[in-house]
mmCIF file with all atom_site columns, C-alpha atoms (C1' of nucleotides) in Angstrom:
data_model
loop_
_atom_site.group_PDB
_atom_site.id
_atom_site.type_symbol
_atom_site.label_atom_id
_atom_site.label_alt_id
_atom_site.label_comp_id
_atom_site.label_asym_id
_atom_site.label_entity_id
_atom_site.label_seq_id
_atom_site.pdbx_PDB_ins_code
_atom_site.Cartn_x
_atom_site.Cartn_y
_atom_site.Cartn_z
_atom_site.occupancy
_atom_site.B_iso_or_equiv
_atom_site.pdbx_formal_charge
_atom_site.auth_seq_id
_atom_site.auth_comp_id
_atom_site.auth_asym_id
_atom_site.auth_atom_id
_atom_site.pdbx_PDB_model_num
ATOM 1   C CA    . MET A 1 1   ? 153.276 130.172 158.953 1.00 93.00 ? 1   MET A CA    1
ATOM 2   C CA    . ARG A 1 2   ? 152.238 131.549 155.552 1.00 96.00 ? 2   ARG A CA    1
ATOM 3   C CA    . ARG A 1 3   ? 150.171 134.349 154.819 1.00 97.00 ? 3   ARG A CA    1
ATOM 4   C CA    . SER A 1 4   ? 148.026 132.430 152.305 1.00 98.00 ? 4   SER A CA    1
ATOM 5   C CA    . GLU A 1 5   ? 147.055 130.359 155.434 1.00 97.00 ? 5   GLU A CA    1
ATOM 6   C CA    . LEU A 1 6   ? 145.522 133.635 157.091 1.00 98.00 ? 6   LEU A CA    1
ATOM 7   C CA    . ASP A 1 7   ? 144.031 134.647 153.567 1.00 98.00 ? 7   ASP A CA    1
ATOM 8   C CA    . GLN A 1 8   ? 140.718 132.646 154.371 1.00 98.00 ? 8   GLN A CA    1
ATOM 9   C CA    . PRO A 1 9   ? 137.736 132.807 155.959 1.00 98.00 ? 9   PRO A CA    1
ATOM 10  C CA    . ALA A 1 10  ? 138.005 133.364 159.628 1.00 98.00 ? 10  ALA A CA    1
ATOM 11  C CA    . GLN A 1 11  ? 135.922 129.920 160.145 1.00 98.00 ? 11  GLN A CA    1
ATOM 12  C CA    . VAL A 1 12  ? 138.967 128.180 158.226 1.00 98.00 ? 12  VAL A CA    1
ATOM 13  C CA    . VAL A 1 13  ? 141.449 130.456 159.734 1.00 98.00 ? 13  VAL A CA    1
ATOM 14  C CA    . ALA A 1 14  ? 140.107 129.524 163.138 1.00 98.00 ? 14  ALA A CA    1
ATOM 15  C CA    . GLN A 1 15  ? 140.909 125.704 163.054 1.00 97.00 ? 15  GLN A CA    1
ATOM 16  C CA    . THR A 1 16  ? 144.148 126.278 161.537 1.00 97.00 ? 16  THR A CA    1
ATOM 17  C CA    . LEU A 1 17  ? 145.511 128.255 164.512 1.00 98.00 ? 17  LEU A CA    1
ATOM 18  C CA    . LEU A 1 18  ? 144.275 125.697 167.210 1.00 97.00 ? 18  LEU A CA    1
ATOM 19  C CA    . GLY A 1 19  ? 148.045 124.565 168.243 1.00 97.00 ? 19  GLY A CA    1
ATOM 20  C CA    . ALA A 1 20  ? 150.027 127.557 166.644 1.00 97.00 ? 20  ALA A CA    1
ATOM 21  C CA    . LEU A 1 21  ? 152.491 129.569 168.467 1.00 97.00 ? 21  LEU A CA    1
ATOM 22  C CA    . LEU A 1 22  ? 152.057 133.176 169.129 1.00 98.00 ? 22  LEU A CA    1
ATOM 23  C CA    . THR A 1 23  ? 155.296 135.012 170.640 1.00 98.00 ? 23  THR A CA    1
ATOM 24  C CA    . HIS A 1 24  ? 155.723 138.283 172.071 1.00 98.00 ? 24  HIS A CA    1
ATOM 25  C CA    . SER A 1 25  ? 159.121 139.641 172.518 1.00 97.00 ? 25  SER A CA    1
ATOM 26  C CA    . VAL A 1 26  ? 160.055 142.745 174.420 1.00 96.00 ? 26  VAL A CA    1
ATOM 27  C CA    . ALA A 1 27  ? 163.234 143.881 176.028 1.00 95.00 ? 27  ALA A CA    1
ATOM 28  C CA    . ASP A 1 28  ? 162.395 141.783 179.638 1.00 91.00 ? 28  ASP A CA    1
ATOM 29  C CA    . GLY A 1 29  ? 162.017 139.046 177.927 1.00 96.00 ? 29  GLY A CA    1
ATOM 30  C CA    . VAL A 1 30  ? 159.737 137.048 175.486 1.00 98.00 ? 30  VAL A CA    1
ATOM 31  C CA    . VAL A 1 31  ? 156.336 135.169 176.246 1.00 98.00 ? 31  VAL A CA    1
ATOM 32  C CA    . SER A 1 32  ? 155.213 132.326 173.902 1.00 98.00 ? 32  SER A CA    1
ATOM 33  C CA    . VAL A 1 33  ? 151.751 130.232 173.917 1.00 98.00 ? 33  VAL A CA    1
ATOM 34  C CA    . ARG A 1 34  ? 150.128 127.681 172.231 1.00 97.00 ? 34  ARG A CA    1
ATOM 35  C CA    . ILE A 1 35  ? 146.804 128.343 170.845 1.00 98.00 ? 35  ILE A CA    1
ATOM 36  C CA    . THR A 1 36  ? 143.826 125.878 172.432 1.00 98.00 ? 36  THR A CA    1
ATOM 37  C CA    . GLU A 1 37  ? 140.768 128.572 171.818 1.00 98.00 ? 37  GLU A CA    1
ATOM 38  C CA    . VAL A 1 38  ? 139.526 130.621 169.433 1.00 98.00 ? 38  VAL A CA    1
ATOM 39  C CA    . GLU A 1 39  ? 136.354 132.247 167.971 1.00 98.00 ? 39  GLU A CA    1
ATOM 40  C CA    . ALA A 1 40  ? 135.679 133.356 164.291 1.00 98.00 ? 40  ALA A CA    1
ATOM 41  C CA    . TYR A 1 41  ? 133.899 136.955 163.615 1.00 98.00 ? 41  TYR A CA    1
ATOM 42  C CA    . GLY A 1 42  ? 132.653 137.743 160.133 1.00 97.00 ? 42  GLY A CA    1
ATOM 43  C CA    . GLY A 1 43  ? 133.164 140.872 158.058 1.00 96.00 ? 43  GLY A CA    1
ATOM 44  C CA    . VAL A 1 44  ? 130.967 143.892 157.007 1.00 96.00 ? 44  VAL A CA    1
ATOM 45  C CA    . GLY A 1 45  ? 127.272 142.623 157.157 1.00 94.00 ? 45  GLY A CA    1
ATOM 46  C CA    . ALA A 1 46  ? 128.192 139.105 157.572 1.00 94.00 ? 46  ALA A CA    1
ATOM 47  C CA    . ASP A 1 47  ? 128.111 138.878 161.227 1.00 96.00 ? 47  ASP A CA    1
ATOM 48  C CA    . PRO A 1 48  ? 126.073 141.010 163.696 1.00 94.00 ? 48  PRO A CA    1
ATOM 49  C CA    . ALA A 1 49  ? 128.339 140.060 166.451 1.00 95.00 ? 49  ALA A CA    1
ATOM 50  C CA    . SER A 1 50  ? 131.798 141.434 164.563 1.00 97.00 ? 50  SER A CA    1
ATOM 51  C CA    . HIS A 1 51  ? 133.209 144.467 165.286 1.00 97.00 ? 51  HIS A CA    1
ATOM 52  C CA    . ALA A 1 52  ? 132.972 145.010 161.370 1.00 97.00 ? 52  ALA A CA    1
ATOM 53  C CA    . HIS A 1 53  ? 129.762 144.325 160.787 1.00 95.00 ? 53  HIS A CA    1
ATOM 54  C CA    . ARG A 1 54  ? 128.247 148.037 160.328 1.00 94.00 ? 54  ARG A CA    1
ATOM 55  C CA    . GLY A 1 55  ? 131.325 148.606 158.647 1.00 95.00 ? 55  GLY A CA    1
ATOM 56  C CA    . ARG A 1 56  ? 134.491 150.589 158.498 1.00 95.00 ? 56  ARG A CA    1
ATOM 57  C CA    . THR A 1 57  ? 135.052 153.278 161.713 1.00 95.00 ? 57  THR A CA    1
ATOM 58  C CA    . PRO A 1 58  ? 138.104 154.724 163.365 1.00 93.00 ? 58  PRO A CA    1
ATOM 59  C CA    . GLY A 1 59  ? 138.119 151.971 165.923 1.00 95.00 ? 59  GLY A CA    1
ATOM 60  C CA    . ASN A 1 60  ? 137.849 148.830 163.961 1.00 97.00 ? 60  ASN A CA    1
ATOM 61  C CA    . GLU A 1 61  ? 140.030 150.256 160.692 1.00 96.00 ? 61  GLU A CA    1
ATOM 62  C CA    . VAL A 1 62  ? 142.363 147.249 161.599 1.00 98.00 ? 62  VAL A CA    1
ATOM 63  C CA    . MET A 1 63  ? 140.380 144.501 161.061 1.00 98.00 ? 63  MET A CA    1
ATOM 64  C CA    . PHE A 1 64  ? 140.370 145.764 157.360 1.00 98.00 ? 64  PHE A CA    1
ATOM 65  C CA    . ALA A 1 65  ? 144.370 145.490 157.145 1.00 98.00 ? 65  ALA A CA    1
ATOM 66  C CA    . MET A 1 66  ? 145.787 142.185 155.393 1.00 98.00 ? 66  MET A CA    1
ATOM 67  C CA    . PRO A 1 67  ? 145.232 139.082 156.694 1.00 98.00 ? 67  PRO A CA    1
ATOM 68  C CA    . GLY A 1 68  ? 148.214 138.469 159.448 1.00 98.00 ? 68  GLY A CA    1
ATOM 69  C CA    . THR A 1 69  ? 147.451 141.635 161.035 1.00 98.00 ? 69  THR A CA    1
ATOM 70  C CA    . LEU A 1 70  ? 147.201 141.733 164.780 1.00 98.00 ? 70  LEU A CA    1
ATOM 71  C CA    . TYR A 1 71  ? 143.793 143.476 165.898 1.00 98.00 ? 71  TYR A CA    1
ATOM 72  C CA    . VAL A 1 72  ? 143.758 144.477 169.555 1.00 98.00 ? 72  VAL A CA    1
ATOM 73  C CA    . TYR A 1 73  ? 140.497 146.128 171.092 1.00 97.00 ? 73  TYR A CA    1
ATOM 74  C CA    . PHE A 1 74  ? 139.844 147.112 174.484 1.00 96.00 ? 74  PHE A CA    1
ATOM 75  C CA    . VAL A 1 75  ? 136.472 146.075 176.108 1.00 96.00 ? 75  VAL A CA    1
ATOM 76  C CA    . TYR A 1 76  ? 134.343 146.605 179.605 1.00 94.00 ? 76  TYR A CA    1
ATOM 77  C CA    . GLY A 1 77  ? 136.700 149.551 180.391 1.00 94.00 ? 77  GLY A CA    1
ATOM 78  C CA    . MET A 1 78  ? 139.373 147.630 181.350 1.00 95.00 ? 78  MET A CA    1
ATOM 79  C CA    . HIS A 1 79  ? 140.409 144.536 179.053 1.00 96.00 ? 79  HIS A CA    1
ATOM 80  C CA    . TRP A 1 80  ? 142.212 143.990 176.109 1.00 97.00 ? 80  TRP A CA    1
ATOM 81  C CA    . CYS A 1 81  ? 141.404 141.328 173.779 1.00 98.00 ? 81  CYS A CA    1
ATOM 82  C CA    . ALA A 1 82  ? 143.806 140.116 170.407 1.00 98.00 ? 82  ALA A CA    1
ATOM 83  C CA    . ASN A 1 83  ? 142.865 138.934 167.093 1.00 98.00 ? 83  ASN A CA    1
ATOM 84  C CA    . VAL A 1 84  ? 144.438 137.690 164.074 1.00 98.00 ? 84  VAL A CA    1
ATOM 85  C CA    . VAL A 1 85  ? 143.008 139.319 161.014 1.00 98.00 ? 85  VAL A CA    1
ATOM 86  C CA    . CYS A 1 86  ? 141.696 136.959 158.193 1.00 98.00 ? 86  CYS A CA    1
ATOM 87  C CA    . GLY A 1 87  ? 140.644 137.067 154.774 1.00 96.00 ? 87  GLY A CA    1
ATOM 88  C CA    . PRO A 1 88  ? 139.982 136.301 152.022 1.00 97.00 ? 88  PRO A CA    1
ATOM 89  C CA    . GLY A 1 89  ? 141.443 139.381 150.955 1.00 95.00 ? 89  GLY A CA    1
ATOM 90  C CA    . SER A 1 90  ? 140.940 142.495 153.393 1.00 94.00 ? 90  SER A CA    1
ATOM 91  C CA    . ASP A 1 91  ? 137.267 141.786 154.226 1.00 96.00 ? 91  ASP A CA    1
ATOM 92  C CA    . ALA A 1 92  ? 137.605 142.329 157.968 1.00 97.00 ? 92  ALA A CA    1
ATOM 93  C CA    . SER A 1 93  ? 137.233 138.922 159.421 1.00 98.00 ? 93  SER A CA    1
ATOM 94  C CA    . ALA A 1 94  ? 138.804 137.992 162.205 1.00 98.00 ? 94  ALA A CA    1
ATOM 95  C CA    . VAL A 1 95  ? 139.485 135.177 164.857 1.00 98.00 ? 95  VAL A CA    1
ATOM 96  C CA    . LEU A 1 96  ? 139.440 136.100 168.304 1.00 98.00 ? 96  LEU A CA    1
ATOM 97  C CA    . LEU A 1 97  ? 142.076 134.256 170.372 1.00 98.00 ? 97  LEU A CA    1
ATOM 98  C CA    . ARG A 1 98  ? 140.590 132.812 173.631 1.00 98.00 ? 98  ARG A CA    1
ATOM 99  C CA    . GLY A 1 99  ? 142.886 130.693 175.195 1.00 98.00 ? 99  GLY A CA    1
ATOM 100 C CA    . ALA A 1 100 ? 146.170 129.466 175.555 1.00 98.00 ? 100 ALA A CA    1
ATOM 101 C CA    . ALA A 1 101 ? 148.859 127.506 177.311 1.00 97.00 ? 101 ALA A CA    1
ATOM 102 C CA    . VAL A 1 102 ? 151.890 129.571 178.020 1.00 98.00 ? 102 VAL A CA    1
ATOM 103 C CA    . VAL A 1 103 ? 155.220 127.362 176.700 1.00 97.00 ? 103 VAL A CA    1
ATOM 104 C CA    . GLU A 1 104 ? 157.547 130.320 177.358 1.00 97.00 ? 104 GLU A CA    1
ATOM 105 C CA    . GLY A 1 105 ? 158.526 132.712 179.363 1.00 97.00 ? 105 GLY A CA    1
ATOM 106 C CA    . VAL A 1 106 ? 155.989 131.417 182.260 1.00 97.00 ? 106 VAL A CA    1
ATOM 107 C CA    . GLY A 1 107 ? 158.016 133.544 184.938 1.00 96.00 ? 107 GLY A CA    1
ATOM 108 C CA    . LEU A 1 108 ? 157.356 137.023 182.933 1.00 97.00 ? 108 LEU A CA    1
ATOM 109 C CA    . SER A 1 109 ? 153.781 136.250 182.467 1.00 97.00 ? 109 SER A CA    1
ATOM 110 C CA    . ARG A 1 110 ? 153.317 135.578 186.155 1.00 96.00 ? 110 ARG A CA    1
ATOM 111 C CA    . ARG A 1 111 ? 154.571 138.551 186.673 1.00 96.00 ? 111 ARG A CA    1
ATOM 112 C CA    . ARG A 1 112 ? 152.276 140.264 184.090 1.00 96.00 ? 112 ARG A CA    1
ATOM 113 C CA    . ARG A 1 113 ? 149.497 138.401 186.207 1.00 96.00 ? 113 ARG A CA    1
ATOM 114 C CA    . PRO A 1 114 ? 150.264 138.316 189.999 1.00 94.00 ? 114 PRO A CA    1
ATOM 115 C CA    . THR A 1 115 ? 147.035 136.520 191.363 1.00 94.00 ? 115 THR A CA    1
ATOM 116 C CA    . VAL A 1 116 ? 147.656 133.455 189.306 1.00 95.00 ? 116 VAL A CA    1
ATOM 117 C CA    . ARG A 1 117 ? 147.686 130.230 190.777 1.00 94.00 ? 117 ARG A CA    1
ATOM 118 C CA    . ARG A 1 118 ? 147.985 127.657 188.088 1.00 95.00 ? 118 ARG A CA    1
ATOM 119 C CA    . ASP A 1 119 ? 149.660 128.024 184.830 1.00 97.00 ? 119 ASP A CA    1
ATOM 120 C CA    . SER A 1 120 ? 147.070 126.836 183.332 1.00 97.00 ? 120 SER A CA    1
ATOM 121 C CA    . ASP A 1 121 ? 144.863 130.013 184.274 1.00 97.00 ? 121 ASP A CA    1
ATOM 122 C CA    . LEU A 1 122 ? 147.469 132.269 183.024 1.00 98.00 ? 122 LEU A CA    1
ATOM 123 C CA    . ALA A 1 123 ? 146.094 132.590 179.387 1.00 98.00 ? 123 ALA A CA    1
ATOM 124 C CA    . LYS A 1 124 ? 143.005 131.080 179.954 1.00 97.00 ? 124 LYS A CA    1
ATOM 125 C CA    . GLY A 1 125 ? 140.316 133.901 178.600 1.00 97.00 ? 125 GLY A CA    1
ATOM 126 C CA    . PRO A 1 126 ? 140.620 136.162 176.067 1.00 98.00 ? 126 PRO A CA    1
ATOM 127 C CA    . ALA A 1 127 ? 141.704 139.172 178.268 1.00 97.00 ? 127 ALA A CA    1
ATOM 128 C CA    . ASN A 1 128 ? 144.020 136.912 180.113 1.00 98.00 ? 128 ASN A CA    1
ATOM 129 C CA    . LEU A 1 129 ? 145.520 135.649 177.061 1.00 98.00 ? 129 LEU A CA    1
ATOM 130 C CA    . ALA A 1 130 ? 146.192 139.346 176.234 1.00 98.00 ? 130 ALA A CA    1
ATOM 131 C CA    . ALA A 1 131 ? 147.362 140.092 179.887 1.00 98.00 ? 131 ALA A CA    1
ATOM 132 C CA    . ALA A 1 132 ? 149.772 137.137 179.835 1.00 98.00 ? 132 ALA A CA    1
ATOM 133 C CA    . LEU A 1 133 ? 150.921 137.988 176.672 1.00 98.00 ? 133 LEU A CA    1
ATOM 134 C CA    . GLY A 1 134 ? 151.408 141.701 177.425 1.00 97.00 ? 134 GLY A CA    1
ATOM 135 C CA    . LEU A 1 135 ? 149.853 142.909 174.507 1.00 97.00 ? 135 LEU A CA    1
ATOM 136 C CA    . SER A 1 136 ? 147.509 146.085 174.691 1.00 96.00 ? 136 SER A CA    1
ATOM 137 C CA    . GLY A 1 137 ? 146.295 148.785 172.409 1.00 96.00 ? 137 GLY A CA    1
ATOM 138 C CA    . SER A 1 138 ? 150.117 149.763 171.190 1.00 96.00 ? 138 SER A CA    1
ATOM 139 C CA    . ALA A 1 139 ? 149.990 146.371 169.667 1.00 97.00 ? 139 ALA A CA    1
ATOM 140 C CA    . ASN A 1 140 ? 147.176 146.681 167.547 1.00 97.00 ? 140 ASN A CA    1
ATOM 141 C CA    . GLY A 1 141 ? 148.132 146.696 163.791 1.00 97.00 ? 141 GLY A CA    1
ATOM 142 C CA    . LEU A 1 142 ? 151.355 144.684 163.929 1.00 98.00 ? 142 LEU A CA    1
ATOM 143 C CA    . ASP A 1 143 ? 152.059 142.407 161.351 1.00 98.00 ? 143 ASP A CA    1
ATOM 144 C CA    . LEU A 1 144 ? 152.475 139.005 162.783 1.00 98.00 ? 144 LEU A CA    1
ATOM 145 C CA    . LEU A 1 145 ? 154.245 137.519 159.940 1.00 98.00 ? 145 LEU A CA    1
ATOM 146 C CA    . ARG A 1 146 ? 156.555 140.062 159.291 1.00 97.00 ? 146 ARG A CA    1
ATOM 147 C CA    . ARG A 1 147 ? 160.362 138.515 160.373 1.00 96.00 ? 147 ARG A CA    1
ATOM 148 C CA    . GLY A 1 148 ? 161.369 140.921 163.069 1.00 95.00 ? 148 GLY A CA    1
ATOM 149 C CA    . SER A 1 149 ? 157.831 141.911 164.351 1.00 97.00 ? 149 SER A CA    1
ATOM 150 C CA    . PRO A 1 150 ? 157.480 141.979 168.176 1.00 98.00 ? 150 PRO A CA    1
ATOM 151 C CA    . VAL A 1 151 ? 154.657 140.025 167.942 1.00 98.00 ? 151 VAL A CA    1
ATOM 152 C CA    . ARG A 1 152 ? 154.554 136.601 165.751 1.00 98.00 ? 152 ARG A CA    1
ATOM 153 C CA    . LEU A 1 153 ? 152.501 133.963 164.784 1.00 98.00 ? 153 LEU A CA    1
ATOM 154 C CA    . SER A 1 154 ? 154.090 130.608 163.788 1.00 96.00 ? 154 SER A CA    1
ATOM 155 C CA    . LYS A 1 155 ? 153.601 127.093 163.690 1.00 92.00 ? 155 LYS A CA    1
ATOM 156 C CA    . ALA A 1 156 ? 157.089 125.698 163.968 1.00 81.00 ? 156 ALA A CA    1
ATOM 157 C CA    . GLY A 1 157 ? 157.548 123.027 166.400 1.00 74.00 ? 157 GLY A CA    1
ATOM 158 C CA    . SER A 1 158 ? 153.665 122.486 166.928 1.00 67.00 ? 158 SER A CA    1
ATOM 159 C CA    . ARG A 1 159 ? 152.081 119.272 165.403 1.00 76.00 ? 159 ARG A CA    1
ATOM 160 C CA    . PRO A 1 160 ? 148.476 119.689 163.900 1.00 83.00 ? 160 PRO A CA    1
ATOM 161 C CA    . VAL A 1 161 ? 145.604 118.813 166.531 1.00 93.00 ? 161 VAL A CA    1
ATOM 162 C CA    . GLU A 1 162 ? 143.679 115.998 165.573 1.00 95.00 ? 162 GLU A CA    1
ATOM 163 C CA    . THR A 1 163 ? 140.144 116.757 164.023 1.00 95.00 ? 163 THR A CA    1
ATOM 164 C CA    . LYS A 1 164 ? 138.596 114.316 167.082 1.00 97.00 ? 164 LYS A CA    1
ATOM 165 C CA    . ARG A 1 165 ? 140.433 116.350 169.669 1.00 97.00 ? 165 ARG A CA    1
ATOM 166 C CA    . VAL A 1 166 ? 138.920 119.682 168.381 1.00 98.00 ? 166 VAL A CA    1
ATOM 167 C CA    . GLY A 1 167 ? 135.442 121.036 170.342 1.00 97.00 ? 167 GLY A CA    1
ATOM 168 C CA    . VAL A 1 168 ? 132.885 123.039 168.043 1.00 97.00 ? 168 VAL A CA    1
ATOM 169 C CA    . GLY A 1 169 ? 130.207 125.296 169.817 1.00 96.00 ? 169 GLY A CA    1
ATOM 170 C CA    . PRO A 1 170 ? 128.642 128.365 170.029 1.00 95.00 ? 170 PRO A CA    1
ATOM 171 C CA    . ARG A 1 171 ? 130.634 131.587 170.628 1.00 96.00 ? 171 ARG A CA    1
ATOM 172 C CA    . VAL A 1 172 ? 130.828 132.926 174.506 1.00 96.00 ? 172 VAL A CA    1
ATOM 173 C CA    . GLY A 1 173 ? 129.604 136.159 175.581 1.00 93.00 ? 173 GLY A CA    1
ATOM 174 C CA    . VAL A 1 174 ? 127.897 136.815 172.352 1.00 92.00 ? 174 VAL A CA    1
ATOM 175 C CA    . GLY A 1 175 ? 124.599 138.192 172.341 1.00 86.00 ? 175 GLY A CA    1
ATOM 176 C CA    . ARG A 1 176 ? 124.052 138.176 168.284 1.00 90.00 ? 176 ARG A CA    1
ATOM 177 C CA    . ALA A 1 177 ? 123.804 135.325 165.922 1.00 91.00 ? 177 ALA A CA    1
ATOM 178 C CA    . THR A 1 178 ? 124.313 133.229 168.689 1.00 90.00 ? 178 THR A CA    1
ATOM 179 C CA    . ASP A 1 179 ? 123.236 130.460 166.721 1.00 91.00 ? 179 ASP A CA    1
ATOM 180 C CA    . ARG A 1 180 ? 126.549 130.115 164.897 1.00 95.00 ? 180 ARG A CA    1
ATOM 181 C CA    . PRO A 1 181 ? 129.014 127.260 166.138 1.00 96.00 ? 181 PRO A CA    1
ATOM 182 C CA    . TRP A 1 182 ? 132.067 129.667 165.521 1.00 97.00 ? 182 TRP A CA    1
ATOM 183 C CA    . ARG A 1 183 ? 134.097 128.722 168.603 1.00 97.00 ? 183 ARG A CA    1
ATOM 184 C CA    . TRP A 1 184 ? 136.553 125.841 168.357 1.00 98.00 ? 184 TRP A CA    1
ATOM 185 C CA    . TRP A 1 185 ? 138.789 124.572 171.258 1.00 98.00 ? 185 TRP A CA    1
ATOM 186 C CA    . ILE A 1 186 ? 141.302 121.574 171.882 1.00 97.00 ? 186 ILE A CA    1
ATOM 187 C CA    . ILE A 1 187 ? 139.172 119.013 174.105 1.00 97.00 ? 187 ILE A CA    1
ATOM 188 C CA    . ASP A 1 188 ? 139.495 118.491 177.566 1.00 96.00 ? 188 ASP A CA    1
ATOM 189 C CA    . ASP A 1 189 ? 143.061 121.307 177.654 1.00 97.00 ? 189 ASP A CA    1
ATOM 190 C CA    . PRO A 1 190 ? 142.921 123.006 180.795 1.00 97.00 ? 190 PRO A CA    1
ATOM 191 C CA    . THR A 1 191 ? 143.664 126.556 179.249 1.00 98.00 ? 191 THR A CA    1
ATOM 192 C CA    . VAL A 1 192 ? 139.974 126.896 177.552 1.00 97.00 ? 192 VAL A CA    1
ATOM 193 C CA    . SER A 1 193 ? 137.733 129.059 179.217 1.00 95.00 ? 193 SER A CA    1
ATOM 194 C CA    . ARG A 1 194 ? 134.464 128.095 180.492 1.00 91.00 ? 194 ARG A CA    1
ATOM 195 C CA    . TYR A 1 195 ? 131.519 128.736 178.480 1.00 92.00 ? 195 TYR A CA    1
ATOM 196 C CA    . ARG A 1 196 ? 128.951 131.789 179.227 1.00 89.00 ? 196 ARG A CA    1
ATOM 197 C CA    . ALA A 1 197 ? 126.226 132.153 177.459 1.00 85.00 ? 197 ALA A CA    1
ATOM 198 C CA    . GLY A 1 198 ? 125.411 136.000 175.958 1.00 81.00 ? 198 GLY A CA    1
ATOM 199 C CA    . ARG A 1 199 ? 122.841 138.278 176.892 1.00 70.00 ? 199 ARG A CA    1
ATOM 200 C CA    . GLY A 1 200 ? 120.088 137.746 174.790 1.00 60.00 ? 200 GLY A CA    1
ATOM 201 C CA    . ARG A 1 201 ? 119.641 140.279 171.926 1.00 56.00 ? 201 ARG A CA    1
ATOM 202 C CA    . THR A 1 202 ? 117.104 141.071 169.459 1.00 51.00 ? 202 THR A CA    1
ATOM 203 C CA    . PRO A 1 203 ? 118.642 140.112 165.934 1.00 51.00 ? 203 PRO A CA    1
ATOM 204 C CA    . ARG A 1 204 ? 120.112 143.267 163.933 1.00 46.00 ? 204 ARG A CA    1
ATOM 205 C "C1'" . DG  B 2 1   ? 126.478 165.981 172.730 1.00 55.75 ? 1   DG  B "C1'" 1
ATOM 206 C "C1'" . DC  B 2 2   ? 124.923 161.835 175.375 1.00 55.75 ? 2   DC  B "C1'" 1
ATOM 207 C "C1'" . DG  B 2 3   ? 124.208 157.413 176.946 1.00 55.75 ? 3   DG  B "C1'" 1
ATOM 208 C "C1'" . DA  B 2 4   ? 123.514 152.379 176.407 1.00 55.75 ? 4   DA  B "C1'" 1
ATOM 209 C "C1'" . DC  B 2 5   ? 125.940 148.844 175.994 1.00 55.75 ? 5   DC  B "C1'" 1
ATOM 210 C "C1'" . DG  B 2 6   ? 129.818 145.376 175.386 1.00 55.75 ? 6   DG  B "C1'" 1
ATOM 211 C "C1'" . DA  B 2 7   ? 134.115 139.209 172.049 1.00 55.75 ? 7   DA  B "C1'" 1
ATOM 212 C "C1'" . DT  B 2 8   ? 135.439 140.163 180.416 1.00 55.75 ? 8   DT  B "C1'" 1
ATOM 213 C "C1'" . DC  B 2 9   ? 136.799 138.876 184.938 1.00 55.75 ? 9   DC  B "C1'" 1
ATOM 214 C "C1'" . DT  B 2 10  ? 136.906 138.151 189.809 1.00 55.75 ? 10  DT  B "C1'" 1
ATOM 215 C "C1'" . DC  B 2 11  ? 135.000 137.637 194.026 1.00 55.75 ? 11  DC  B "C1'" 1
ATOM 216 C "C1'" . DA  B 2 12  ? 131.050 136.766 197.128 1.00 55.75 ? 12  DA  B "C1'" 1
ATOM 217 C "C1'" . DG  C 3 1   ? 124.816 136.986 190.529 1.00 55.75 ? 1   DG  C "C1'" 1
ATOM 218 C "C1'" . DA  C 3 2   ? 127.061 142.170 190.833 1.00 55.75 ? 2   DA  C "C1'" 1
ATOM 219 C "C1'" . DG  C 3 3   ? 130.055 145.214 190.349 1.00 55.75 ? 3   DG  C "C1'" 1
ATOM 220 C "C1'" . DA  C 3 4   ? 134.422 147.423 188.243 1.00 55.75 ? 4   DA  C "C1'" 1
ATOM 221 C "C1'" . DT  C 3 5   ? 135.250 150.892 184.630 1.00 55.75 ? 5   DT  C "C1'" 1
ATOM 222 C "C1'" . DC  C 3 6   ? 135.492 153.460 179.972 1.00 55.75 ? 6   DC  C "C1'" 1
ATOM 223 C "C1'" . DG  C 3 7   ? 135.845 154.102 174.916 1.00 55.75 ? 7   DG  C "C1'" 1
ATOM 224 C "C1'" . DT  C 3 8   ? 132.971 153.898 170.957 1.00 55.75 ? 8   DT  C "C1'" 1
ATOM 225 C "C1'" . DC  C 3 9   ? 129.229 154.316 168.087 1.00 55.75 ? 9   DC  C "C1'" 1
ATOM 226 C "C1'" . DG  C 3 10  ? 124.497 155.128 166.931 1.00 55.75 ? 10  DG  C "C1'" 1
ATOM 227 C "C1'" . DC  C 3 11  ? 121.200 158.181 167.301 1.00 55.75 ? 11  DC  C "C1'" 1
ATOM 228 C "C1'" . DC  C 3 12  ? 118.759 162.471 169.295 1.00 55.75 ? 12  DC  C "C1'" 1
#
DNA sequence: GCGACGATCTCA
DNA sequence: GAGATCGTCGCC
C-alpha cells in the first residue's frame, strides 16, 4: 500500500482500508487480519469526538505523525485500540480499526484471547482487534508502511470491496458529533461489531 | 493537585 | 444494565 493512499482525509482512507491486511510479526509468530470495520476521526478543531480535537498533547502526539503511522491508545483502564494516522499532511486525522477477520495465525491470536469461541469473534471490536494482533502501547508510533516494520499494512492479495457491500452509519460509543456517518463496514460480515449509541453529551 | 470520564467488553 | 479499572486532560 502506498503512502499517498493514506495521505488523504480519514473519511476517504477509512473506505480504502476495508479489505486491507494488517500484519503483526513477533518472535512467537505472525497474525494477519483482513479489516472489515473502520471509523474516521478528524484532526484539530475538525471533530469534537477526536482525541486530536483540542490540539496536540503528549498523549495524542502520534496522531500528528505522518500518514501511515500506527496510533495505539489505552481506554477504560484496560483496553488498547489501534488507528491508522491519515492526512492530508500531518493533520492528526486517523482511522480507528474496529473489526477484522483473522486470516493468518489463528492459533496465536487464540492464545492471546483464550475465552473466544468463534474465530469471527477474535478481532471483533476495536479492543479485541488490538488484543488478537498483540498490539499495545509499545506499538504506538510504528510506521505501517516501512519495510521490516513489525506491524505492516498492505492490500496484497485482497480484492477491493464492492461499494454495494459497504455499510455506512454513525460511530459507535461516541458521545459527540453523533450526526456524522463516519463508520464503514462490510455488510453481513460476522466480524463487524454491534452498534451501540454513545452516551449523549452537549456539543463542544 | 484533583476528579470526571472515556473511540470497551463481558457477563448477568 | 452495570461493573471493572486507570490514564489523561482540563480546570480549580
